[in-house]
mmCIF file of C-alpha atoms in Angstrom:
data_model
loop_
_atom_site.group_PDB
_atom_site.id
_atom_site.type_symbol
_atom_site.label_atom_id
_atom_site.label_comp_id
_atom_site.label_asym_id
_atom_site.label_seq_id
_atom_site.Cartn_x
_atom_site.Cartn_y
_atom_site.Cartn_z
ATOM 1 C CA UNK S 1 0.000 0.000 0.000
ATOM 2 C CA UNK S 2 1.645 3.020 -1.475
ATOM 3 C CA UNK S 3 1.777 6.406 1.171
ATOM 4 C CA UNK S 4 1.541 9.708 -0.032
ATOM 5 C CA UNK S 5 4.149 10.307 -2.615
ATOM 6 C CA UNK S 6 5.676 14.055 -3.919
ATOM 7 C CA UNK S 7 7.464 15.235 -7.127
ATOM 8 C CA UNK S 8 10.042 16.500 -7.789
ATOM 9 C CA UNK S 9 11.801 15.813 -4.411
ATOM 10 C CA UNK S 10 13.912 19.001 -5.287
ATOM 11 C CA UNK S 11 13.509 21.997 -7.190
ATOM 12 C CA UNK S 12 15.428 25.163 -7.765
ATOM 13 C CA UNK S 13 14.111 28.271 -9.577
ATOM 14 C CA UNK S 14 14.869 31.744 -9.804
ATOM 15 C CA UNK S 15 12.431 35.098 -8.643
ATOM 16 C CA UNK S 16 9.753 35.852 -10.796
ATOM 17 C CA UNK S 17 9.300 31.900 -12.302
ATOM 18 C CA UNK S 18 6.303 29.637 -11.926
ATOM 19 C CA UNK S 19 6.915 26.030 -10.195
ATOM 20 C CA UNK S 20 3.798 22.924 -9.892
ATOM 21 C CA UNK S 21 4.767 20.961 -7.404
ATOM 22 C CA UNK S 22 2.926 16.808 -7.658
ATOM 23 C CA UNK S 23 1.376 14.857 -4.780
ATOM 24 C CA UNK S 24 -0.599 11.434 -5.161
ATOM 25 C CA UNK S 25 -2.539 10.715 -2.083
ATOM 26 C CA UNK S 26 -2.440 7.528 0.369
ATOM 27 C CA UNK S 27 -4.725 4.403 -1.551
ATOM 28 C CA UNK S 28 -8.188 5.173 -0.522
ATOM 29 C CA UNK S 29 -7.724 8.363 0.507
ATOM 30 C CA UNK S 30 -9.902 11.327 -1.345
ATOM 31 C CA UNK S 31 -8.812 14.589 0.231
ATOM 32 C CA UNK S 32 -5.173 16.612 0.255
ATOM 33 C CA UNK S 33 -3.672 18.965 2.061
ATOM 34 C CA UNK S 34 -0.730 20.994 1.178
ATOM 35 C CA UNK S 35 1.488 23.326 4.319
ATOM 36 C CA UNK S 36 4.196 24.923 3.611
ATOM 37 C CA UNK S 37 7.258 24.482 6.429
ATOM 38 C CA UNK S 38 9.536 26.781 6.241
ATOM 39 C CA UNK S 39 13.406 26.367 7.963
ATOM 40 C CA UNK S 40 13.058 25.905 11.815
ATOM 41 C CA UNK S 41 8.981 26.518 12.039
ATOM 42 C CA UNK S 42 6.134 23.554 11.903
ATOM 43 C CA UNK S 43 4.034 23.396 8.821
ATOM 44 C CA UNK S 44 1.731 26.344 7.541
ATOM 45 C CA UNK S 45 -1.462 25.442 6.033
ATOM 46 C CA UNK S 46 -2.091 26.471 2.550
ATOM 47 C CA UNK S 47 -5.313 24.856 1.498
ATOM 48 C CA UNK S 48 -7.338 21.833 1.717
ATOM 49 C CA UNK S 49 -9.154 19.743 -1.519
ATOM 50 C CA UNK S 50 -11.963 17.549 -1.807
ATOM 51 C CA UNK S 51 -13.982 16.720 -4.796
ATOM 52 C CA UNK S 52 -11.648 18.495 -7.218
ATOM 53 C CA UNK S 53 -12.767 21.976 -5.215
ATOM 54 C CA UNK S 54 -10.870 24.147 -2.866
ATOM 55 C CA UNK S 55 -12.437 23.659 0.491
ATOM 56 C CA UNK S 56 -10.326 25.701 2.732
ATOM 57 C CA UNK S 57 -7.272 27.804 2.522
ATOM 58 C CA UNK S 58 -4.888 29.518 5.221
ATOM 59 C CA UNK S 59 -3.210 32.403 4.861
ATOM 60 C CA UNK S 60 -1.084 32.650 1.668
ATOM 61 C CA UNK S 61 -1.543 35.136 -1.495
ATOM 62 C CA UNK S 62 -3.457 33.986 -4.698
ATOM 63 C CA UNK S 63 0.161 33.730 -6.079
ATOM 64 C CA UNK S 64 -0.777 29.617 -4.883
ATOM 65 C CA UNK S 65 -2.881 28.081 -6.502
ATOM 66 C CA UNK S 66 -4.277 24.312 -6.652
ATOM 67 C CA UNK S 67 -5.803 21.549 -8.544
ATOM 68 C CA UNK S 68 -7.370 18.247 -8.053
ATOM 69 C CA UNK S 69 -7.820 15.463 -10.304
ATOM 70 C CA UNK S 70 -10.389 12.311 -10.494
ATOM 71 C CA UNK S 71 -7.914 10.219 -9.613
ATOM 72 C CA UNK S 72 -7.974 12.703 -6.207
ATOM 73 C CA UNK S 73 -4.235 13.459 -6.966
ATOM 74 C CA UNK S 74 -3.198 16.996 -6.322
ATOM 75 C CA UNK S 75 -0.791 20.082 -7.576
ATOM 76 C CA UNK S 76 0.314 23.221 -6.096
ATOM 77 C CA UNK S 77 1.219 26.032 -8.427
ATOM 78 C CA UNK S 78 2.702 29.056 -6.990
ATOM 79 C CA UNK S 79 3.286 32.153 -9.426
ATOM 80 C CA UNK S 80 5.694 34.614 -9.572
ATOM 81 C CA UNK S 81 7.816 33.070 -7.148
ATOM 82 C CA UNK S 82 9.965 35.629 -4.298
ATOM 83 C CA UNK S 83 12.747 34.040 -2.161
ATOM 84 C CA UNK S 84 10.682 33.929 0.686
ATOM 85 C CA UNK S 85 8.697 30.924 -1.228
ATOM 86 C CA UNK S 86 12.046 28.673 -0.278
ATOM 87 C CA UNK S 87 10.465 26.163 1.962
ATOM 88 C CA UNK S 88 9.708 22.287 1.975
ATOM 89 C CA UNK S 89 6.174 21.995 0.617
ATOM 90 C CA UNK S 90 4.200 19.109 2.402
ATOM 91 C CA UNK S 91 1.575 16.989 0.993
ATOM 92 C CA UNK S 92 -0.991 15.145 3.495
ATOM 93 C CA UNK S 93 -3.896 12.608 2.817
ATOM 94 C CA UNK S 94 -6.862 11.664 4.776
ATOM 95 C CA UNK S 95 -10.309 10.463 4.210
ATOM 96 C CA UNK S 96 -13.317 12.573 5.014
ATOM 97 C CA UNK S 97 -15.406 12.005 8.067
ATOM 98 C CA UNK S 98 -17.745 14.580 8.202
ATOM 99 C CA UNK S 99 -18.250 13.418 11.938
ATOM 100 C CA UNK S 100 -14.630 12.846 13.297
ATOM 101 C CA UNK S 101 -12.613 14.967 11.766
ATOM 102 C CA UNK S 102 -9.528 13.155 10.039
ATOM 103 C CA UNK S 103 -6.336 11.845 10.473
ATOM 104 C CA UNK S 104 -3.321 13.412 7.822
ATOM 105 C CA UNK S 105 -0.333 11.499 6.604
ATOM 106 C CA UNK S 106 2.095 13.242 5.075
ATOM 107 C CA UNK S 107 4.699 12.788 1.998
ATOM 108 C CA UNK S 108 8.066 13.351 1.997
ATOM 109 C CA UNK S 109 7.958 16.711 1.054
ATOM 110 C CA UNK S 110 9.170 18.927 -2.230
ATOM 111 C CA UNK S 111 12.277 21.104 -0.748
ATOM 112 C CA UNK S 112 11.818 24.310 -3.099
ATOM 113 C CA UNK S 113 15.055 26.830 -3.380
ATOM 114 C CA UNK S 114 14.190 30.343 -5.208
ATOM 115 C CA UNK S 115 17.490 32.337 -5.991
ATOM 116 C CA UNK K 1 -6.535 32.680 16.910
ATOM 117 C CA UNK K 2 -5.796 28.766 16.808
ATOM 118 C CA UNK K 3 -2.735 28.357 17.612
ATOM 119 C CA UNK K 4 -0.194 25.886 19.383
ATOM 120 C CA UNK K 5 2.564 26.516 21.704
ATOM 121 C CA UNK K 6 5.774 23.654 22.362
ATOM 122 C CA UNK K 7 7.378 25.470 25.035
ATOM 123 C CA UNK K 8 10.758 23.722 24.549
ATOM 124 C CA UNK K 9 12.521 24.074 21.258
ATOM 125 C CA UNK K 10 16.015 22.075 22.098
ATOM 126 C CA UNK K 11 16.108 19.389 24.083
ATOM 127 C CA UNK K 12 18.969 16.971 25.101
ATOM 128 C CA UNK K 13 18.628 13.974 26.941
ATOM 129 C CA UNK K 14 20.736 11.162 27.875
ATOM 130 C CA UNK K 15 19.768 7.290 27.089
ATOM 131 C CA UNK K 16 17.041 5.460 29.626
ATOM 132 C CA UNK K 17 15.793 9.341 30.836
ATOM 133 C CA UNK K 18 12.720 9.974 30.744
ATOM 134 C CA UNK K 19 10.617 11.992 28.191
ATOM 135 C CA UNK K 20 8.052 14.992 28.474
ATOM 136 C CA UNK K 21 7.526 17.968 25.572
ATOM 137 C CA UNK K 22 4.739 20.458 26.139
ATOM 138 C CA UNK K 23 2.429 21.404 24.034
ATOM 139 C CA UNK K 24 -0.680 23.873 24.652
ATOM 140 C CA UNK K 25 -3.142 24.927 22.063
ATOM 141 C CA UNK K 26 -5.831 27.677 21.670
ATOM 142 C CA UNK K 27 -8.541 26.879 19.527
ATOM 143 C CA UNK K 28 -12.458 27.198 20.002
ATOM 144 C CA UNK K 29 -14.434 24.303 19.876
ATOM 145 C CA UNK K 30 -14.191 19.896 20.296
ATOM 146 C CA UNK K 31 -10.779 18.863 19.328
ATOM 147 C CA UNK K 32 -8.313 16.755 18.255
ATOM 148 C CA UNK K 33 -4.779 16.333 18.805
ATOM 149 C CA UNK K 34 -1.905 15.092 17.369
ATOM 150 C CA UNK K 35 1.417 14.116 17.702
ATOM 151 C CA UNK K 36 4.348 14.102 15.032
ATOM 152 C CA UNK K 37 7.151 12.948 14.864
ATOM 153 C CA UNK K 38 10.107 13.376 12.097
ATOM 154 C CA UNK K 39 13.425 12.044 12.095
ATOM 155 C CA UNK K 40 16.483 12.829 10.243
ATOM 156 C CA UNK K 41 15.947 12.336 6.753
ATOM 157 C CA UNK K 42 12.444 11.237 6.797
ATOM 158 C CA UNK K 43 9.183 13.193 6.567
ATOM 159 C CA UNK K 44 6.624 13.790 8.820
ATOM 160 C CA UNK K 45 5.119 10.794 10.626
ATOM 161 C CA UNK K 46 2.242 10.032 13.132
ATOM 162 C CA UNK K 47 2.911 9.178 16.549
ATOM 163 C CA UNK K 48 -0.052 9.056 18.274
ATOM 164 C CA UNK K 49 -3.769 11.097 18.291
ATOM 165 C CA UNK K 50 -6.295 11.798 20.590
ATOM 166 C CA UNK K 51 -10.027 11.982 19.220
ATOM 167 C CA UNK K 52 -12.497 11.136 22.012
ATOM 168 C CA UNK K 53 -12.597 8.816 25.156
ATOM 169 C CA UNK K 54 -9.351 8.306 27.083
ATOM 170 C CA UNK K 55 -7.081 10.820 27.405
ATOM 171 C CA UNK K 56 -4.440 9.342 28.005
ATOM 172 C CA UNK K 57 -3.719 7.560 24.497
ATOM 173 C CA UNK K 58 -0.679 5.574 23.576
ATOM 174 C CA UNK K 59 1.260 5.812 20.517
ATOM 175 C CA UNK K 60 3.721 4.332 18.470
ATOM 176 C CA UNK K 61 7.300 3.356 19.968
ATOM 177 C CA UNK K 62 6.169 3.576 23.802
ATOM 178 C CA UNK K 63 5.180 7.051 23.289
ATOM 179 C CA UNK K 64 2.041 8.295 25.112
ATOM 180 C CA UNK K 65 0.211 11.597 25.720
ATOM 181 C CA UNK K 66 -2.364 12.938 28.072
ATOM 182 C CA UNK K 67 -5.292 15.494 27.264
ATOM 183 C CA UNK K 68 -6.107 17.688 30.074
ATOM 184 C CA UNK K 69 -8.791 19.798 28.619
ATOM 185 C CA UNK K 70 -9.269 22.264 31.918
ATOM 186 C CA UNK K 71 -5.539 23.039 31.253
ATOM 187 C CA UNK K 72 -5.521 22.908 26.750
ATOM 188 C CA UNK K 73 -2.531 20.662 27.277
ATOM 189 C CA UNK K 74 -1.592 17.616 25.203
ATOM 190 C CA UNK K 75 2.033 16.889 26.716
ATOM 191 C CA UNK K 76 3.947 13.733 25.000
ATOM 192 C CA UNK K 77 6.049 11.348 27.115
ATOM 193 C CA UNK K 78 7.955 8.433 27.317
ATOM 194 C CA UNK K 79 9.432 6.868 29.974
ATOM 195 C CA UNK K 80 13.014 6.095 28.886
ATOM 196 C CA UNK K 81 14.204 7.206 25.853
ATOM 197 C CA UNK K 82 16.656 5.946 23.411
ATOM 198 C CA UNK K 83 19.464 7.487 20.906
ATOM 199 C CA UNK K 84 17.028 6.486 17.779
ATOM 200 C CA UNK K 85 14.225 9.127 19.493
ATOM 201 C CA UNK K 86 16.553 11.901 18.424
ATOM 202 C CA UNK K 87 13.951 13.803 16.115
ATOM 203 C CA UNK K 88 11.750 16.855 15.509
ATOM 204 C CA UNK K 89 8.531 16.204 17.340
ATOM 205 C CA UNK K 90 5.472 18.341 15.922
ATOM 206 C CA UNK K 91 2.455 18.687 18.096
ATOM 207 C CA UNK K 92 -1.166 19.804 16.401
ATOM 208 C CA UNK K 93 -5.077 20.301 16.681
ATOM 209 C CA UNK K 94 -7.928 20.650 14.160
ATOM 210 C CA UNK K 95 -11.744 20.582 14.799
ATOM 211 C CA UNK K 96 -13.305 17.485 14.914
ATOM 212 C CA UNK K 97 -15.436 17.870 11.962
ATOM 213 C CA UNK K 98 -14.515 17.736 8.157
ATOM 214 C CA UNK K 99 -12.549 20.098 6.366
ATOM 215 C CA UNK K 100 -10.256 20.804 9.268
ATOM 216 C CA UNK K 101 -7.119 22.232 8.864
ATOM 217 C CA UNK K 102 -4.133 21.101 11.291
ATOM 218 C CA UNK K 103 -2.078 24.400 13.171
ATOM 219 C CA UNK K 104 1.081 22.965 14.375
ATOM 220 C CA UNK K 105 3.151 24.177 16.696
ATOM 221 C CA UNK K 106 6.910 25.204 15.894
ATOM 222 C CA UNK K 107 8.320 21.347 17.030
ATOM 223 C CA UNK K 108 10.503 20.489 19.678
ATOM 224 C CA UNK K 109 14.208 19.036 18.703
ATOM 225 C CA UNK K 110 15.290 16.308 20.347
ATOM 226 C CA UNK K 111 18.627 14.746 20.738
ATOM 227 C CA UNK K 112 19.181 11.947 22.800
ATOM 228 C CA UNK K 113 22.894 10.923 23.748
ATOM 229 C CA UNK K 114 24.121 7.241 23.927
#
């Protein structure tokens, strides 16, 4: 049973460029979360997606963007990219329960370097 | 605000001592809590949760944590640790209903000595 998985595992661009980052959830799962951790701090939340819509989003600019697909796999664009964007990008799974809440798992993680 | 507060950022312990990180959250509403853990090279994994019932729930690796709700507390111990706990440990909360994000707080590092 295949966990979470991210791509690229690395990425470096330069101010200004565009970057999609790639998650494929846990098997069964049908909702993902992407946070954004920078150096030294726990993960941010960026925004949540379920049924191919945003459902929730923290506190980031409309530079990041999202999509999800059928197959309930995921990407995170962010425009315009400024150094401050450097930061592992986390993917997490879970399964919706409307009455519990849910438990995340997380991938590996996309370590993003803007120069 | 939601938020969550790990009131110790470093901390080093020797092999067979015993274990407790803080964690304290604000956040309106039923809850639930988490635990993560990651170690070096790996990403982030779960060590434990606490939805309902017991609060006092045990984890992964001898790991446990109680939920005292009078006092917003969800404090992570272990009785005796050993050199392959040395890790970032990540403590969080989100609602207990569906689309719930999770707040972390800013992780505790811990290195245990052999």
């Amino acid at each position: 049973d295949a966990g979470v998985t991210q791509s690229p595992t690395h990425l470096i661009k330069t101010r200004g460029q565009q970057v999609t980052l790639r998650c494929s959830p846990k098997s069964g799962h049908d909702t993902v979360s992407w946070y954004q951790q920078a150096l030294g701090q726990g993960p941010q939340f960026i925004f949540q997606y379920y049924e191919e819509e945003e459902r929730q989003r923290g506190n980031f600019p409309d530079r990041f963007s999202g999509h999800q697909f059928p197959n309930y796999s995921s990407e995170l664009n962010v425009n315009a990219l400024l150094l401050g964007d450097s930061a592992l990008y986390l993917c997490a799974s879970s399964l919706l329960d409307r009455g519990a809440g849910e438990t995340q798992y997380f991938g590996p993680g996309t370590r993003l370097l803007v120069l | 605000a939601q938020s969550v507060s790990q009131h110790n950022h470093h901390v080093i312990l020797s092999e067979a001592a015993s274990l407790e990180l803080g964690c304290n959250y604000s956040y309106g509403g039923t809850v639930n809590l988490f635990w993560y853990v990651q170690y070096p090279g790996q990403h982030l994994q779960l060590l434990l949760k606490y939805f309902s019932g017991d609060p006092l729930v045990k984890g992964i690796k001898g790991f446990e944590a109680e939920f005292i709700k009078s006092k917003f507390s969800f404090n992570l111990r272990k009785p005796s640790v050993q050199w392959s706990d040395t890790a970032e440990y990540f403590c969080a909360v989100n609602g207990n209903t569906g689309f719930q994000k999770l707040v972390f707080g800013t992780g505790t590092r811990l290195l245990v000595s052999p």
